[in-house]
Amino acid sequence: MRGKQKKRQKFKRTTISLPYDLWESLRIESIRKNTSMGELIAKKLKELEELRQKTVIMQVDEEGLLKPLE
């Protein structure tokens, strides 16, 4: 076994607790898209992180105009 390299896994297994309605909607979506629950959750988390990076919190300045929150 020393000569062989270990196959690197795409994901690390973990257990999470989800509300039933969220679990059910994710389960239905994973069946429709024919993907595993782990891949679907990882994709959703990645999309959420990308959305957070694109989102800018705005505030109203003295003139009533919107500007990015500093």
mmCIF file of C-alpha atoms in Angstrom:
data_model
loop_
_atom_site.group_PDB
_atom_site.id
_atom_site.type_symbol
_atom_site.label_atom_id
_atom_site.label_comp_id
_atom_site.label_asym_id
_atom_site.label_seq_id
_atom_site.Cartn_x
_atom_site.Cartn_y
_atom_site.Cartn_z
ATOM 1 C CA MET A 1 0.000 0.000 0.000
ATOM 2 C CA ARG A 2 2.918 2.359 0.493
ATOM 3 C CA GLY A 3 3.512 2.771 -3.235
ATOM 4 C CA LYS A 4 -0.079 3.736 -3.934
ATOM 5 C CA GLN A 5 -1.371 7.222 -3.311
ATOM 6 C CA LYS A 6 -4.659 7.697 -1.532
ATOM 7 C CA LYS A 7 -7.499 8.851 -3.725
ATOM 8 C CA ARG A 8 -8.416 12.401 -2.717
ATOM 9 C CA GLN A 9 -12.109 12.821 -1.954
ATOM 10 C CA LYS A 10 -14.139 15.689 -3.363
ATOM 11 C CA PHE A 11 -16.050 16.143 -0.128
ATOM 12 C CA LYS A 12 -15.615 15.442 3.543
ATOM 13 C CA ARG A 13 -18.474 13.612 5.222
ATOM 14 C CA THR A 14 -20.294 15.347 8.031
ATOM 15 C CA THR A 15 -23.666 15.264 9.715
ATOM 16 C CA ILE A 16 -25.906 18.307 9.883
ATOM 17 C CA SER A 17 -29.354 18.861 11.346
ATOM 18 C CA LEU A 18 -31.877 20.586 9.092
ATOM 19 C CA PRO A 19 -35.483 21.597 9.641
ATOM 20 C CA TYR A 20 -37.747 19.013 8.035
ATOM 21 C CA ASP A 21 -39.197 21.361 5.388
ATOM 22 C CA LEU A 22 -35.714 22.471 4.276
ATOM 23 C CA TRP A 23 -34.473 18.867 4.179
ATOM 24 C CA GLU A 24 -37.520 17.835 2.157
ATOM 25 C CA SER A 25 -37.103 20.605 -0.434
ATOM 26 C CA LEU A 26 -33.376 19.832 -0.799
ATOM 27 C CA ARG A 27 -34.144 16.123 -1.122
ATOM 28 C CA ILE A 28 -36.715 16.734 -3.873
ATOM 29 C CA GLU A 29 -34.302 19.025 -5.730
ATOM 30 C CA SER A 30 -31.460 16.508 -5.458
ATOM 31 C CA ILE A 31 -33.684 13.765 -6.879
ATOM 32 C CA ARG A 32 -34.843 15.979 -9.761
ATOM 33 C CA LYS A 33 -31.276 17.014 -10.612
ATOM 34 C CA ASN A 34 -29.955 13.486 -10.033
ATOM 35 C CA THR A 35 -27.200 14.682 -7.667
ATOM 36 C CA SER A 36 -26.294 13.737 -4.136
ATOM 37 C CA MET A 37 -27.484 15.785 -1.178
ATOM 38 C CA GLY A 38 -23.875 16.622 -0.305
ATOM 39 C CA GLU A 39 -23.126 17.991 -3.760
ATOM 40 C CA LEU A 40 -26.352 19.996 -3.773
ATOM 41 C CA ILE A 41 -25.691 21.526 -0.342
ATOM 42 C CA ALA A 42 -22.094 22.350 -1.320
ATOM 43 C CA LYS A 43 -23.349 24.026 -4.499
ATOM 44 C CA LYS A 44 -25.945 26.042 -2.565
ATOM 45 C CA LEU A 45 -23.339 27.193 -0.031
ATOM 46 C CA LYS A 46 -20.969 28.214 -2.820
ATOM 47 C CA GLU A 47 -23.753 30.189 -4.553
ATOM 48 C CA LEU A 48 -24.586 31.895 -1.245
ATOM 49 C CA GLU A 49 -20.950 32.892 -0.717
ATOM 50 C CA GLU A 50 -20.729 34.290 -4.276
ATOM 51 C CA LEU A 51 -23.937 36.262 -3.698
ATOM 52 C CA ARG A 52 -22.572 37.695 -0.439
ATOM 53 C CA GLN A 53 -19.415 38.831 -2.231
ATOM 54 C CA LYS A 54 -21.472 40.604 -4.907
ATOM 55 C CA THR A 55 -23.857 42.251 -2.437
ATOM 56 C CA VAL A 56 -23.013 45.715 -1.136
ATOM 57 C CA ILE A 57 -24.839 47.247 1.816
ATOM 58 C CA MET A 58 -25.952 50.758 0.940
ATOM 59 C CA GLN A 59 -26.753 53.726 3.165
ATOM 60 C CA VAL A 60 -28.391 57.077 2.507
ATOM 61 C CA ASP A 61 -26.065 60.071 2.765
ATOM 62 C CA GLU A 62 -26.927 63.637 3.795
ATOM 63 C CA GLU A 63 -28.120 64.520 0.284
ATOM 64 C CA GLY A 64 -30.514 61.596 0.143
ATOM 65 C CA LEU A 65 -28.319 59.594 -2.240
ATOM 66 C CA LEU A 66 -27.316 55.974 -1.819
ATOM 67 C CA LYS A 67 -23.682 55.151 -1.185
ATOM 68 C CA PRO A 68 -21.849 51.989 -0.036
ATOM 69 C CA LEU A 69 -21.684 51.465 3.717
ATOM 70 C CA GLU A 70 -18.157 52.118 4.984
#
